[in-house]
Amino acid sequence: MNSKECKRCGTCCRKGGPSFHFEDKGIIEDGHIPAKHLYTIRKGEPVRDNISEKIVYASADIIKIRGQGSTWTCYYYNEDEKKCGIYEYRPLECRILKCWDTRGIERVFGKNLLTRKEIMSSVEGLWELIVEHDQRCSYKEIRKLTDEHGKTKKENLSEKVAEIIEYDKIMRELIVKKGQLDSELLDFLFGRPLSVTMHLDSAEKL
Ligand code: SF4
């Protein structure tokens, strides 16, 4: 076998699913990858940079494929058969990535990323809810409060952060309880719960 071709070792699929770009919009809209298999890294969310291994903050939405259980392995990777379950419809990054030559992926990395707005803004009612949640659970605001708390040691600042985390939790519970949304859609629509993402050791990989 030519060394410059994919050996289907699965290493890239085990390192986490791809980030979605504008070019991938149709794959979601046509239902080849349903929203319940996705999640959103929201603007300002702490994420672990795969290259520097440092914690950075997302500059905008990043939509990704869920992992399998608690692992980074892409939801669609079939370990037994060593193959992609949606090969024909795999996203741009998966089609471009060549582990022996990363120039292609470097050209698109972090560019033209698809956001929830492109997919959800036409869904009346739901989009407004997403925007409201983003405002009330803003990572920028949380970081500001956390930084201030570190400097001033004022108790009420940490209480404010706790209130935001509680709002995020209750809103998710209520929306599912009222039967308005499938719980499997929450991580895509509202990002992962703050109670999870505020632990930096759980920061997602880019
Ligand atoms: S979509 Fe397919 S090719 Fe892409 S990471 Fe997942 S399993 Fe691998």
mmCIF file of C-alpha atoms and ligand atoms in Angstrom:
data_model
loop_
_atom_site.group_PDB
_atom_site.id
_atom_site.type_symbol
_atom_site.label_atom_id
_atom_site.label_comp_id
_atom_site.label_asym_id
_atom_site.label_seq_id
_atom_site.Cartn_x
_atom_site.Cartn_y
_atom_site.Cartn_z
ATOM 1 C CA MET A 1 0.000 0.000 0.000
ATOM 2 C CA ASN A 2 1.173 3.495 -0.883
ATOM 3 C CA SER A 3 2.293 5.251 2.322
ATOM 4 C CA LYS A 4 0.550 8.402 1.042
ATOM 5 C CA GLU A 5 -2.971 7.115 1.311
ATOM 6 C CA CYS A 6 -5.427 6.559 4.137
ATOM 7 C CA LYS A 7 -4.798 3.256 5.909
ATOM 8 C CA ARG A 8 -8.057 3.603 7.844
ATOM 9 C CA CYS A 9 -6.183 3.359 11.134
ATOM 10 C CA GLY A 10 -8.919 5.482 12.738
ATOM 11 C CA THR A 11 -6.505 7.726 14.626
ATOM 12 C CA CYS A 12 -8.049 10.974 13.341
ATOM 13 C CA CYS A 13 -11.613 9.756 14.039
ATOM 14 C CA ARG A 14 -10.618 8.856 17.616
ATOM 15 C CA LYS A 15 -9.229 12.351 18.247
ATOM 16 C CA GLY A 16 -12.689 13.931 17.991
ATOM 17 C CA GLY A 17 -15.189 14.695 15.265
ATOM 18 C CA PRO A 18 -14.696 17.536 12.780
ATOM 19 C CA SER A 19 -15.817 21.157 13.075
ATOM 20 C CA PHE A 20 -18.461 22.125 10.537
ATOM 21 C CA HIS A 21 -17.931 24.691 7.793
ATOM 22 C CA PHE A 22 -20.443 26.538 5.566
ATOM 23 C CA GLU A 23 -19.850 23.877 2.934
ATOM 24 C CA ASP A 24 -21.338 21.287 5.329
ATOM 25 C CA LYS A 25 -24.647 23.054 5.843
ATOM 26 C CA GLY A 26 -26.490 20.859 3.331
ATOM 27 C CA ILE A 27 -25.409 17.648 5.096
ATOM 28 C CA ILE A 28 -27.262 18.803 8.196
ATOM 29 C CA GLU A 29 -30.226 20.351 6.398
ATOM 30 C CA ASP A 30 -30.755 17.220 4.308
ATOM 31 C CA GLY A 31 -30.720 15.094 7.480
ATOM 32 C CA HIS A 32 -27.617 13.046 6.660
ATOM 33 C CA ILE A 33 -26.240 14.196 10.003
ATOM 34 C CA PRO A 34 -29.128 14.925 12.375
ATOM 35 C CA ALA A 35 -28.802 17.776 14.880
ATOM 36 C CA LYS A 36 -29.084 15.324 17.777
ATOM 37 C CA HIS A 37 -25.656 13.947 16.806
ATOM 38 C CA LEU A 38 -24.099 17.404 17.060
ATOM 39 C CA TYR A 39 -23.132 19.785 19.791
ATOM 40 C CA THR A 40 -22.098 23.411 19.838
ATOM 41 C CA ILE A 41 -19.068 24.985 21.415
ATOM 42 C CA ARG A 42 -20.451 28.441 22.136
ATOM 43 C CA LYS A 43 -18.649 31.742 21.671
ATOM 44 C CA GLY A 44 -16.274 32.320 24.562
ATOM 45 C CA GLU A 45 -16.336 28.681 25.724
ATOM 46 C CA PRO A 46 -13.007 27.354 26.987
ATOM 47 C CA VAL A 47 -11.580 24.756 24.589
ATOM 48 C CA ARG A 48 -8.309 22.892 24.439
ATOM 49 C CA ASP A 49 -6.233 23.804 21.387
ATOM 50 C CA ASN A 50 -5.178 20.501 19.836
ATOM 51 C CA ILE A 51 -1.867 21.932 18.668
ATOM 52 C CA SER A 52 -0.690 24.035 21.626
ATOM 53 C CA GLU A 53 -2.592 21.908 24.193
ATOM 54 C CA LYS A 54 -3.476 25.214 25.876
ATOM 55 C CA ILE A 55 -6.931 26.399 26.921
ATOM 56 C CA VAL A 56 -8.249 29.035 24.517
ATOM 57 C CA TYR A 57 -11.667 30.652 24.119
ATOM 58 C CA ALA A 58 -13.869 30.005 21.083
ATOM 59 C CA SER A 59 -14.218 33.189 19.021
ATOM 60 C CA ALA A 60 -17.617 32.097 17.623
ATOM 61 C CA ASP A 61 -19.853 29.046 17.516
ATOM 62 C CA ILE A 62 -18.130 25.805 16.583
ATOM 63 C CA ILE A 63 -20.447 22.953 15.645
ATOM 64 C CA LYS A 64 -19.035 19.473 16.077
ATOM 65 C CA ILE A 65 -20.066 15.803 15.951
ATOM 66 C CA ARG A 66 -20.646 14.218 19.347
ATOM 67 C CA GLY A 67 -18.184 11.739 20.806
ATOM 68 C CA GLN A 68 -18.939 8.159 21.768
ATOM 69 C CA GLY A 69 -19.802 8.030 25.461
ATOM 70 C CA SER A 70 -17.137 9.890 27.403
ATOM 71 C CA THR A 71 -14.461 9.450 24.713
ATOM 72 C CA TRP A 72 -13.346 11.854 21.949
ATOM 73 C CA THR A 73 -14.026 9.187 19.305
ATOM 74 C CA CYS A 74 -16.404 10.509 16.649
ATOM 75 C CA TYR A 75 -19.965 9.239 17.017
ATOM 76 C CA TYR A 76 -19.859 7.839 13.473
ATOM 77 C CA TYR A 77 -16.628 5.888 13.754
ATOM 78 C CA ASN A 78 -17.223 2.138 13.658
ATOM 79 C CA GLU A 79 -14.350 0.623 15.645
ATOM 80 C CA ASP A 80 -15.105 -3.005 14.681
ATOM 81 C CA GLU A 81 -15.207 -2.361 10.974
ATOM 82 C CA LYS A 82 -12.689 0.493 11.126
ATOM 83 C CA LYS A 83 -14.847 2.732 9.003
ATOM 84 C CA CYS A 84 -16.920 5.887 8.929
ATOM 85 C CA GLY A 85 -20.666 5.326 9.224
ATOM 86 C CA ILE A 86 -21.453 8.341 7.028
ATOM 87 C CA TYR A 87 -18.495 8.148 4.638
ATOM 88 C CA GLU A 88 -20.444 9.445 1.629
ATOM 89 C CA TYR A 89 -21.628 12.452 3.638
ATOM 90 C CA ARG A 90 -18.595 13.056 5.833
ATOM 91 C CA PRO A 91 -17.921 16.749 6.494
ATOM 92 C CA LEU A 92 -15.335 18.892 4.725
ATOM 93 C CA GLU A 93 -12.564 18.484 7.329
ATOM 94 C CA CYS A 94 -12.808 14.684 7.116
ATOM 95 C CA ARG A 95 -12.613 14.784 3.327
ATOM 96 C CA ILE A 96 -9.606 17.098 3.359
ATOM 97 C CA LEU A 97 -7.591 15.639 6.229
ATOM 98 C CA LYS A 98 -4.523 13.669 5.224
ATOM 99 C CA CYS A 99 -2.478 12.737 8.258
ATOM 100 C CA TRP A 100 0.690 12.515 6.134
ATOM 101 C CA ASP A 101 0.173 16.034 4.745
ATOM 102 C CA THR A 102 -1.678 18.525 6.926
ATOM 103 C CA ARG A 103 -1.453 21.488 4.520
ATOM 104 C CA GLY A 104 -5.032 20.992 3.284
ATOM 105 C CA ILE A 105 -6.599 20.951 6.739
ATOM 106 C CA GLU A 106 -4.460 23.901 7.846
ATOM 107 C CA ARG A 107 -5.889 25.938 4.956
ATOM 108 C CA VAL A 108 -9.485 25.496 6.147
ATOM 109 C CA PHE A 109 -8.948 25.182 9.906
ATOM 110 C CA GLY A 110 -11.052 27.735 11.782
ATOM 111 C CA LYS A 111 -12.260 29.412 8.575
ATOM 112 C CA ASN A 112 -15.847 29.789 7.317
ATOM 113 C CA LEU A 113 -17.150 27.904 10.292
ATOM 114 C CA LEU A 114 -20.844 27.100 10.334
ATOM 115 C CA THR A 115 -22.766 28.569 13.266
ATOM 116 C CA ARG A 116 -26.173 27.890 14.760
ATOM 117 C CA LYS A 117 -27.450 31.115 13.213
ATOM 118 C CA GLU A 118 -27.107 29.749 9.669
ATOM 119 C CA ILE A 119 -29.123 26.680 10.595
ATOM 120 C CA MET A 120 -31.566 27.904 13.204
ATOM 121 C CA SER A 121 -32.330 31.598 12.629
ATOM 122 C CA SER A 122 -35.349 30.816 10.441
ATOM 123 C CA VAL A 123 -36.954 28.654 13.136
ATOM 124 C CA GLU A 124 -39.262 31.179 14.747
ATOM 125 C CA GLY A 125 -39.507 31.006 18.518
ATOM 126 C CA LEU A 126 -36.605 28.635 18.937
ATOM 127 C CA TRP A 127 -34.006 31.024 17.576
ATOM 128 C CA GLU A 128 -35.147 33.740 19.987
ATOM 129 C CA LEU A 129 -34.738 31.242 22.816
ATOM 130 C CA ILE A 130 -31.195 30.426 21.695
ATOM 131 C CA VAL A 131 -30.293 34.129 21.556
ATOM 132 C CA GLU A 132 -31.783 34.767 24.990
ATOM 133 C CA HIS A 133 -29.897 31.808 26.453
ATOM 134 C CA ASP A 134 -26.653 33.058 24.882
ATOM 135 C CA GLN A 135 -27.166 36.456 26.466
ATOM 136 C CA ARG A 136 -28.076 35.163 29.897
ATOM 137 C CA CYS A 137 -25.384 32.475 29.904
ATOM 138 C CA SER A 138 -22.664 34.464 28.184
ATOM 139 C CA TYR A 139 -19.185 32.982 28.665
ATOM 140 C CA LYS A 140 -17.753 36.490 28.350
ATOM 141 C CA GLU A 141 -19.840 37.643 31.306
ATOM 142 C CA ILE A 142 -19.011 34.532 33.336
ATOM 143 C CA ARG A 143 -15.286 35.019 32.727
ATOM 144 C CA LYS A 144 -15.572 38.665 33.722
ATOM 145 C CA LEU A 145 -17.332 37.725 36.959
ATOM 146 C CA THR A 146 -14.844 34.952 37.655
ATOM 147 C CA ASP A 147 -11.869 37.259 37.028
ATOM 148 C CA GLU A 148 -13.356 39.948 39.259
ATOM 149 C CA HIS A 149 -13.998 37.374 41.926
ATOM 150 C CA GLY A 150 -10.365 36.305 41.767
ATOM 151 C CA LYS A 151 -9.264 39.908 42.258
ATOM 152 C CA THR A 152 -11.776 41.124 44.816
ATOM 153 C CA LYS A 153 -12.751 37.923 46.633
ATOM 154 C CA LYS A 154 -16.273 39.275 46.893
ATOM 155 C CA GLU A 155 -18.635 36.438 47.716
ATOM 156 C CA ASN A 156 -21.536 37.855 45.710
ATOM 157 C CA LEU A 157 -19.574 37.580 42.457
ATOM 158 C CA SER A 158 -19.320 33.816 42.744
ATOM 159 C CA GLU A 159 -23.002 33.753 43.625
ATOM 160 C CA LYS A 160 -23.789 35.497 40.342
ATOM 161 C CA VAL A 161 -21.899 32.828 38.428
ATOM 162 C CA ALA A 162 -23.734 30.121 40.352
ATOM 163 C CA GLU A 163 -27.037 31.792 39.421
ATOM 164 C CA ILE A 164 -26.155 31.724 35.737
ATOM 165 C CA ILE A 165 -25.202 28.034 35.926
ATOM 166 C CA GLU A 166 -28.479 27.305 37.717
ATOM 167 C CA TYR A 167 -30.499 29.209 35.104
ATOM 168 C CA ASP A 168 -28.837 27.159 32.351
ATOM 169 C CA LYS A 169 -29.733 23.933 34.178
ATOM 170 C CA ILE A 170 -33.348 24.841 34.964
ATOM 171 C CA MET A 171 -34.040 26.171 31.475
ATOM 172 C CA ARG A 172 -32.908 22.859 29.935
ATOM 173 C CA GLU A 173 -34.969 20.817 32.372
ATOM 174 C CA LEU A 174 -38.104 22.906 31.849
ATOM 175 C CA ILE A 175 -37.948 22.912 28.098
ATOM 176 C CA VAL A 176 -37.730 19.111 28.012
ATOM 177 C CA LYS A 177 -40.361 18.666 30.732
ATOM 178 C CA LYS A 178 -42.836 20.793 28.818
ATOM 179 C CA GLY A 179 -42.254 18.486 25.864
ATOM 180 C CA GLN A 180 -41.041 21.340 23.723
ATOM 181 C CA LEU A 181 -37.745 19.731 22.761
ATOM 182 C CA ASP A 182 -36.030 16.358 22.566
ATOM 183 C CA SER A 183 -33.310 16.315 25.245
ATOM 184 C CA GLU A 184 -30.841 15.012 22.647
ATOM 185 C CA LEU A 185 -31.016 18.379 20.854
ATOM 186 C CA LEU A 186 -30.008 20.485 23.838
ATOM 187 C CA ASP A 187 -26.234 20.285 23.371
ATOM 188 C CA PHE A 188 -26.584 21.498 19.794
ATOM 189 C CA LEU A 189 -29.127 24.247 20.487
ATOM 190 C CA PHE A 190 -27.681 25.597 23.746
ATOM 191 C CA GLY A 191 -24.176 24.131 23.853
ATOM 192 C CA ARG A 192 -23.124 21.715 26.563
ATOM 193 C CA PRO A 193 -24.383 22.524 30.078
ATOM 194 C CA LEU A 194 -22.375 25.156 31.949
ATOM 195 C CA SER A 195 -22.096 22.731 34.833
ATOM 196 C CA VAL A 196 -19.902 20.630 32.527
ATOM 197 C CA THR A 197 -18.012 23.253 30.533
ATOM 198 C CA MET A 198 -16.980 25.355 33.529
ATOM 199 C CA HIS A 199 -14.585 22.540 34.468
ATOM 200 C CA LEU A 200 -11.554 23.291 32.368
ATOM 201 C CA ASP A 201 -10.393 19.686 32.460
ATOM 202 C CA SER A 202 -13.470 18.891 30.376
ATOM 203 C CA ALA A 203 -12.604 21.501 27.736
ATOM 204 C CA GLU A 204 -13.324 20.149 24.283
ATOM 205 C CA LYS A 205 -10.578 19.760 21.707
ATOM 206 C CA LEU A 206 -10.746 21.981 18.643
HETATM 207 S S1 SF4 B 1 -17.370 11.735 10.271
HETATM 208 FE FE1 SF4 B 1 -16.454 9.808 9.639
HETATM 209 S S2 SF4 B 1 -14.436 10.355 8.814
HETATM 210 FE FE2 SF4 B 1 -15.193 12.098 10.025
HETATM 211 S S3 SF4 B 1 -14.297 11.818 12.093
HETATM 212 FE FE3 SF4 B 1 -16.350 10.889 12.063
HETATM 213 S S4 SF4 B 1 -16.007 8.717 11.573
HETATM 214 FE FE4 SF4 B 1 -14.151 9.851 11.012
#
